[in-house]
mmCIF file of C-alpha atoms in Angstrom:
data_model
loop_
_atom_site.group_PDB
_atom_site.id
_atom_site.type_symbol
_atom_site.label_atom_id
_atom_site.label_comp_id
_atom_site.label_asym_id
_atom_site.label_seq_id
_atom_site.Cartn_x
_atom_site.Cartn_y
_atom_site.Cartn_z
ATOM 1 C CA UNK A 41 182.650 -210.838 15.865
ATOM 2 C CA UNK A 42 184.591 -211.338 12.765
ATOM 3 C CA UNK A 43 186.578 -208.339 12.421
ATOM 4 C CA UNK A 44 187.487 -208.992 8.068
ATOM 5 C CA UNK A 45 185.277 -210.626 6.376
ATOM 6 C CA UNK A 46 186.592 -212.049 3.576
ATOM 7 C CA UNK A 47 182.821 -213.382 0.918
ATOM 8 C CA UNK A 48 184.108 -215.001 -1.112
ATOM 9 C CA UNK A 49 185.483 -218.588 -0.619
ATOM 10 C CA UNK A 50 186.807 -218.649 -3.866
ATOM 11 C CA UNK A 51 186.642 -217.605 -7.967
ATOM 12 C CA UNK A 52 187.322 -218.346 -10.861
ATOM 13 C CA UNK A 53 188.251 -215.651 -13.701
ATOM 14 C CA UNK A 54 188.992 -215.651 -17.362
ATOM 15 C CA UNK A 55 193.047 -214.663 -18.075
ATOM 16 C CA UNK A 56 193.513 -211.308 -18.761
ATOM 17 C CA UNK A 57 190.597 -210.012 -16.544
ATOM 18 C CA UNK A 58 190.913 -207.407 -13.789
ATOM 19 C CA UNK A 59 188.836 -209.158 -9.976
ATOM 20 C CA UNK A 60 188.176 -207.532 -7.299
ATOM 21 C CA UNK A 61 188.234 -209.514 -3.663
ATOM 22 C CA UNK A 62 186.342 -207.747 -1.461
ATOM 23 C CA UNK A 63 187.114 -207.275 2.650
ATOM 24 C CA UNK A 64 185.372 -205.043 5.898
ATOM 25 C CA UNK A 65 186.667 -204.868 8.461
ATOM 26 C CA UNK A 66 185.510 -203.828 12.058
ATOM 27 C CA UNK A 67 187.250 -201.554 13.769
ATOM 28 C CA UNK A 68 187.403 -198.718 16.451
ATOM 29 C CA UNK A 69 190.752 -197.487 15.638
ATOM 30 C CA UNK A 70 190.929 -194.640 14.536
ATOM 31 C CA UNK A 71 194.607 -195.553 12.651
ATOM 32 C CA UNK A 72 194.785 -199.085 11.491
ATOM 33 C CA UNK A 73 196.698 -200.789 8.695
ATOM 34 C CA UNK A 74 194.828 -202.923 6.101
ATOM 35 C CA UNK A 75 196.730 -205.787 3.910
ATOM 36 C CA UNK A 76 196.717 -207.892 1.147
ATOM 37 C CA UNK A 77 199.161 -210.936 1.016
ATOM 38 C CA UNK A 78 199.089 -213.748 -1.517
ATOM 39 C CA UNK A 79 199.606 -217.970 -0.622
ATOM 40 C CA UNK A 80 200.101 -219.762 -3.926
ATOM 41 C CA UNK A 81 200.412 -223.540 -3.048
ATOM 42 C CA UNK A 82 204.126 -224.053 -1.713
ATOM 43 C CA UNK A 83 202.867 -221.940 1.643
ATOM 44 C CA UNK A 84 204.597 -219.164 1.587
ATOM 45 C CA UNK A 85 203.277 -215.710 2.505
ATOM 46 C CA UNK A 86 203.266 -213.265 0.140
ATOM 47 C CA UNK A 87 203.028 -209.133 0.873
ATOM 48 C CA UNK A 88 201.191 -207.894 -2.064
ATOM 49 C CA UNK A 89 200.293 -203.624 -0.929
ATOM 50 C CA UNK A 90 198.698 -202.421 2.501
ATOM 51 C CA UNK A 91 196.742 -199.040 2.931
ATOM 52 C CA UNK A 92 197.141 -196.714 6.475
ATOM 53 C CA UNK A 93 194.156 -195.478 7.636
ATOM 54 C CA UNK A 94 195.036 -191.953 7.515
ATOM 55 C CA UNK A 95 196.197 -192.813 3.410
ATOM 56 C CA UNK A 96 193.425 -190.165 1.456
ATOM 57 C CA UNK A 97 194.627 -191.634 -1.901
ATOM 58 C CA UNK A 98 194.192 -196.139 -2.880
ATOM 59 C CA UNK A 99 198.230 -198.225 -2.352
ATOM 60 C CA UNK A 100 199.419 -199.215 -5.687
ATOM 61 C CA UNK A 101 202.141 -201.598 -6.419
ATOM 62 C CA UNK A 102 202.352 -202.483 -9.989
ATOM 63 C CA UNK A 103 199.062 -204.640 -11.138
ATOM 64 C CA UNK A 104 197.383 -204.574 -7.435
ATOM 65 C CA UNK A 105 195.515 -201.799 -6.363
ATOM 66 C CA UNK A 106 193.520 -201.283 -3.072
ATOM 67 C CA UNK A 107 189.682 -199.599 -3.326
ATOM 68 C CA UNK A 108 190.502 -198.224 0.477
ATOM 69 C CA UNK A 109 186.072 -196.940 1.194
ATOM 70 C CA UNK A 110 186.961 -195.621 4.892
ATOM 71 C CA UNK A 111 183.510 -195.496 5.466
ATOM 72 C CA UNK A 112 182.115 -198.459 3.665
ATOM 73 C CA UNK A 113 185.192 -200.424 6.114
ATOM 74 C CA UNK A 114 185.667 -201.400 2.945
ATOM 75 C CA UNK A 115 189.434 -202.636 1.217
ATOM 76 C CA UNK A 116 189.111 -204.202 -2.016
ATOM 77 C CA UNK A 117 191.928 -205.980 -4.198
ATOM 78 C CA UNK A 118 191.928 -205.092 -7.469
ATOM 79 C CA UNK A 119 193.909 -207.112 -9.917
ATOM 80 C CA UNK A 120 194.490 -205.900 -13.195
ATOM 81 C CA UNK A 121 195.175 -207.596 -16.131
ATOM 82 C CA UNK A 122 195.366 -210.722 -14.187
ATOM 83 C CA UNK A 123 197.677 -213.576 -15.119
ATOM 84 C CA UNK A 124 197.964 -217.716 -14.858
ATOM 85 C CA UNK A 125 200.607 -217.387 -11.940
ATOM 86 C CA UNK A 126 197.579 -215.368 -9.881
ATOM 87 C CA UNK A 127 195.988 -219.171 -9.338
ATOM 88 C CA UNK A 128 196.531 -218.953 -5.522
ATOM 89 C CA UNK A 129 194.987 -218.408 -1.818
ATOM 90 C CA UNK A 130 194.479 -214.249 -1.342
ATOM 91 C CA UNK A 131 193.940 -212.793 2.042
ATOM 92 C CA UNK A 132 192.988 -209.519 3.648
ATOM 93 C CA UNK A 133 194.134 -208.209 7.298
ATOM 94 C CA UNK A 134 194.737 -205.655 9.033
ATOM 95 C CA UNK A 135 196.992 -203.977 12.317
ATOM 96 C CA UNK A 136 195.204 -203.897 15.272
ATOM 97 C CA UNK A 137 196.324 -202.847 18.499
ATOM 98 C CA UNK A 138 195.982 -204.721 21.545
ATOM 99 C CA UNK A 139 197.056 -203.591 24.796
ATOM 100 C CA UNK A 140 200.271 -201.234 23.879
ATOM 101 C CA UNK A 141 201.973 -203.941 19.864
ATOM 102 C CA UNK A 142 200.250 -204.458 17.975
ATOM 103 C CA UNK A 143 198.564 -207.630 16.101
ATOM 104 C CA UNK A 144 197.370 -207.926 12.251
ATOM 105 C CA UNK A 145 194.427 -209.370 12.671
ATOM 106 C CA UNK A 146 193.355 -212.518 9.522
ATOM 107 C CA UNK A 147 190.705 -213.011 6.895
ATOM 108 C CA UNK A 148 189.795 -216.330 5.906
ATOM 109 C CA UNK A 149 190.821 -215.806 2.495
ATOM 110 C CA UNK A 150 190.038 -216.285 -1.051
ATOM 111 C CA UNK A 151 190.758 -219.134 -3.573
ATOM 112 C CA UNK A 152 191.363 -217.218 -7.241
ATOM 113 C CA UNK A 153 191.580 -219.695 -9.930
ATOM 114 C CA UNK A 154 192.794 -218.102 -13.411
ATOM 115 C CA UNK A 155 191.429 -220.173 -16.004
ATOM 116 C CA UNK A 156 193.780 -219.518 -19.534
ATOM 117 C CA UNK B 209 219.439 -210.111 0.808
ATOM 118 C CA UNK B 210 218.266 -214.042 2.485
ATOM 119 C CA UNK B 211 214.636 -214.156 3.131
ATOM 120 C CA UNK B 212 212.931 -215.111 5.593
ATOM 121 C CA UNK B 213 214.084 -218.776 6.253
ATOM 122 C CA UNK B 214 211.993 -221.716 8.406
ATOM 123 C CA UNK B 215 213.180 -225.006 9.076
ATOM 124 C CA UNK B 216 212.403 -227.612 9.046
ATOM 125 C CA UNK B 217 210.050 -227.445 5.959
ATOM 126 C CA UNK B 218 208.046 -231.104 6.575
ATOM 127 C CA UNK B 219 207.957 -232.631 10.282
ATOM 128 C CA UNK B 220 205.656 -236.106 10.983
ATOM 129 C CA UNK B 221 204.920 -236.297 14.299
ATOM 130 C CA UNK B 222 202.803 -238.614 17.178
ATOM 131 C CA UNK B 223 200.219 -237.495 19.934
ATOM 132 C CA UNK B 224 201.877 -236.569 22.980
ATOM 133 C CA UNK B 225 205.683 -236.062 21.402
ATOM 134 C CA UNK B 226 206.949 -232.435 21.439
ATOM 135 C CA UNK B 227 208.352 -230.540 19.106
ATOM 136 C CA UNK B 228 211.382 -226.797 18.057
ATOM 137 C CA UNK B 229 210.391 -225.343 14.488
ATOM 138 C CA UNK B 230 213.323 -222.778 13.886
ATOM 139 C CA UNK B 231 212.966 -219.861 11.957
ATOM 140 C CA UNK B 232 216.129 -217.048 10.903
ATOM 141 C CA UNK B 233 214.302 -213.038 9.800
ATOM 142 C CA UNK B 234 215.861 -211.115 7.515
ATOM 143 C CA UNK B 235 219.469 -210.642 8.189
ATOM 144 C CA UNK B 236 218.893 -206.984 11.191
ATOM 145 C CA UNK B 237 215.396 -208.112 11.457
ATOM 146 C CA UNK B 238 214.476 -207.794 14.530
ATOM 147 C CA UNK B 239 211.180 -208.739 15.085
ATOM 148 C CA UNK B 240 209.715 -212.127 14.469
ATOM 149 C CA UNK B 241 206.584 -213.351 14.633
ATOM 150 C CA UNK B 242 204.524 -216.986 14.547
ATOM 151 C CA UNK B 243 201.733 -218.163 13.635
ATOM 152 C CA UNK B 244 199.253 -221.244 12.644
ATOM 153 C CA UNK B 245 196.984 -221.949 9.501
ATOM 154 C CA UNK B 246 194.806 -224.278 10.116
ATOM 155 C CA UNK B 247 191.633 -225.122 7.227
ATOM 156 C CA UNK B 248 189.275 -224.912 10.274
ATOM 157 C CA UNK B 249 190.739 -221.412 11.950
ATOM 158 C CA UNK B 250 192.547 -219.899 9.208
ATOM 159 C CA UNK B 251 195.935 -218.002 9.812
ATOM 160 C CA UNK B 252 196.116 -217.709 13.536
ATOM 161 C CA UNK B 253 199.230 -215.525 15.592
ATOM 162 C CA UNK B 254 200.384 -217.231 18.515
ATOM 163 C CA UNK B 255 202.703 -214.655 19.633
ATOM 164 C CA UNK B 256 205.223 -212.006 18.712
ATOM 165 C CA UNK B 257 209.793 -211.877 20.050
ATOM 166 C CA UNK B 258 211.154 -208.528 19.882
ATOM 167 C CA UNK B 259 214.594 -207.941 20.597
ATOM 168 C CA UNK B 260 214.675 -211.922 23.072
ATOM 169 C CA UNK B 261 212.090 -210.126 24.389
ATOM 170 C CA UNK B 262 207.901 -211.863 24.285
ATOM 171 C CA UNK B 263 206.115 -208.501 22.989
ATOM 172 C CA UNK B 264 203.039 -210.219 21.917
ATOM 173 C CA UNK B 265 201.088 -213.544 22.613
ATOM 174 C CA UNK B 266 197.498 -214.898 20.934
ATOM 175 C CA UNK B 267 194.773 -217.101 22.426
ATOM 176 C CA UNK B 268 196.502 -220.267 22.616
ATOM 177 C CA UNK B 269 197.265 -222.890 25.142
ATOM 178 C CA UNK B 270 200.371 -223.084 26.874
ATOM 179 C CA UNK B 271 201.652 -225.841 25.785
ATOM 180 C CA UNK B 272 202.893 -223.235 22.960
ATOM 181 C CA UNK B 273 205.607 -221.170 23.933
ATOM 182 C CA UNK B 274 208.941 -219.632 21.706
ATOM 183 C CA UNK B 275 211.645 -217.550 21.913
ATOM 184 C CA UNK B 276 214.685 -215.750 20.200
ATOM 185 C CA UNK B 277 217.861 -215.460 20.484
ATOM 186 C CA UNK B 278 220.873 -213.110 20.213
ATOM 187 C CA UNK B 279 220.906 -213.277 16.340
ATOM 188 C CA UNK B 280 217.330 -212.914 15.598
ATOM 189 C CA UNK B 281 216.627 -215.712 15.200
ATOM 190 C CA UNK B 282 213.345 -217.931 16.945
ATOM 191 C CA UNK B 283 212.218 -220.985 17.945
ATOM 192 C CA UNK B 284 208.379 -221.665 18.991
ATOM 193 C CA UNK B 285 208.096 -225.706 20.774
ATOM 194 C CA UNK B 286 205.075 -227.743 21.397
ATOM 195 C CA UNK B 287 205.041 -229.865 23.676
ATOM 196 C CA UNK B 288 202.361 -233.010 24.643
ATOM 197 C CA UNK B 289 201.334 -233.008 20.292
ATOM 198 C CA UNK B 290 197.317 -232.873 19.797
ATOM 199 C CA UNK B 291 196.205 -234.305 16.909
ATOM 200 C CA UNK B 292 194.795 -230.398 16.030
ATOM 201 C CA UNK B 293 198.364 -228.897 16.133
ATOM 202 C CA UNK B 294 198.435 -230.447 12.130
ATOM 203 C CA UNK B 295 199.170 -227.368 11.092
ATOM 204 C CA UNK B 296 201.639 -225.107 8.437
ATOM 205 C CA UNK B 297 203.371 -222.708 11.079
ATOM 206 C CA UNK B 298 204.662 -219.285 9.420
ATOM 207 C CA UNK B 299 206.793 -217.445 11.083
ATOM 208 C CA UNK B 300 206.769 -213.668 10.262
ATOM 209 C CA UNK B 301 210.285 -210.970 10.082
ATOM 210 C CA UNK B 302 209.858 -207.106 10.401
ATOM 211 C CA UNK B 303 212.293 -204.337 11.328
ATOM 212 C CA UNK B 304 210.272 -204.067 14.584
ATOM 213 C CA UNK B 305 209.523 -200.126 15.334
ATOM 214 C CA UNK B 306 205.738 -201.665 15.559
ATOM 215 C CA UNK B 307 204.862 -200.796 11.872
ATOM 216 C CA UNK B 308 203.997 -204.027 10.025
ATOM 217 C CA UNK B 309 203.949 -202.340 6.525
ATOM 218 C CA UNK B 310 205.959 -204.800 5.465
ATOM 219 C CA UNK B 311 206.298 -208.030 7.123
ATOM 220 C CA UNK B 312 208.114 -211.264 5.408
ATOM 221 C CA UNK B 313 207.038 -214.189 5.772
ATOM 222 C CA UNK B 314 209.171 -217.906 6.156
ATOM 223 C CA UNK B 315 208.257 -220.363 3.324
ATOM 224 C CA UNK B 316 206.184 -222.131 7.029
ATOM 225 C CA UNK B 317 207.064 -225.904 8.076
ATOM 226 C CA UNK B 318 203.817 -227.603 7.927
ATOM 227 C CA UNK B 319 203.776 -229.928 11.012
ATOM 228 C CA UNK B 320 201.813 -233.560 10.799
ATOM 229 C CA UNK B 321 200.852 -235.649 14.340
ATOM 230 C CA UNK B 322 199.215 -239.066 13.745
#
């Protein structure tokens, strides 16, 4: 079963507009973490933002915020005032406990293209 | 502070050969994880090393192996290469302790198997 679902394979957004990238997850753990990464065409994976399952407030990092709705198992990334440099693949990931260790489970990604 | 480095950045091999990829984590980081990224399967976890011991392993065949040295540098090896092994191989480092709050990735090694 898909653990992390990103329903938007691709998105086009006008520069300076806000954009929301969807992510839903599935876990029976009470303690877990949710991450968003950005991957430009160069290939490097860039950490954007993290939300812990017990965090009561939505995480924010500059222009990035995470809209965490625990009951709906949703962790959408919001980018305010998009810029051309935001064009990239965006991945949602969940830290899940496997045996006594942790693994990151990844979504399929959303390709975001910012139009000038 | 230098970031995660991976060498080589690009590699072309033929079926049946073997390959070794290297990853140097951020100074002070003791954990190194390896991922395979392909268009068809997305990002898949290969294994994680912490203090020279494999701490975690994904669902890959035994042709994929790794190790970590005392300076935390890690290598992964793929033997008897198959066409399907063509992928971007990413490594990530973190300080350790089981927390993935800040997992830093290298630029990746792009492997092409002909």
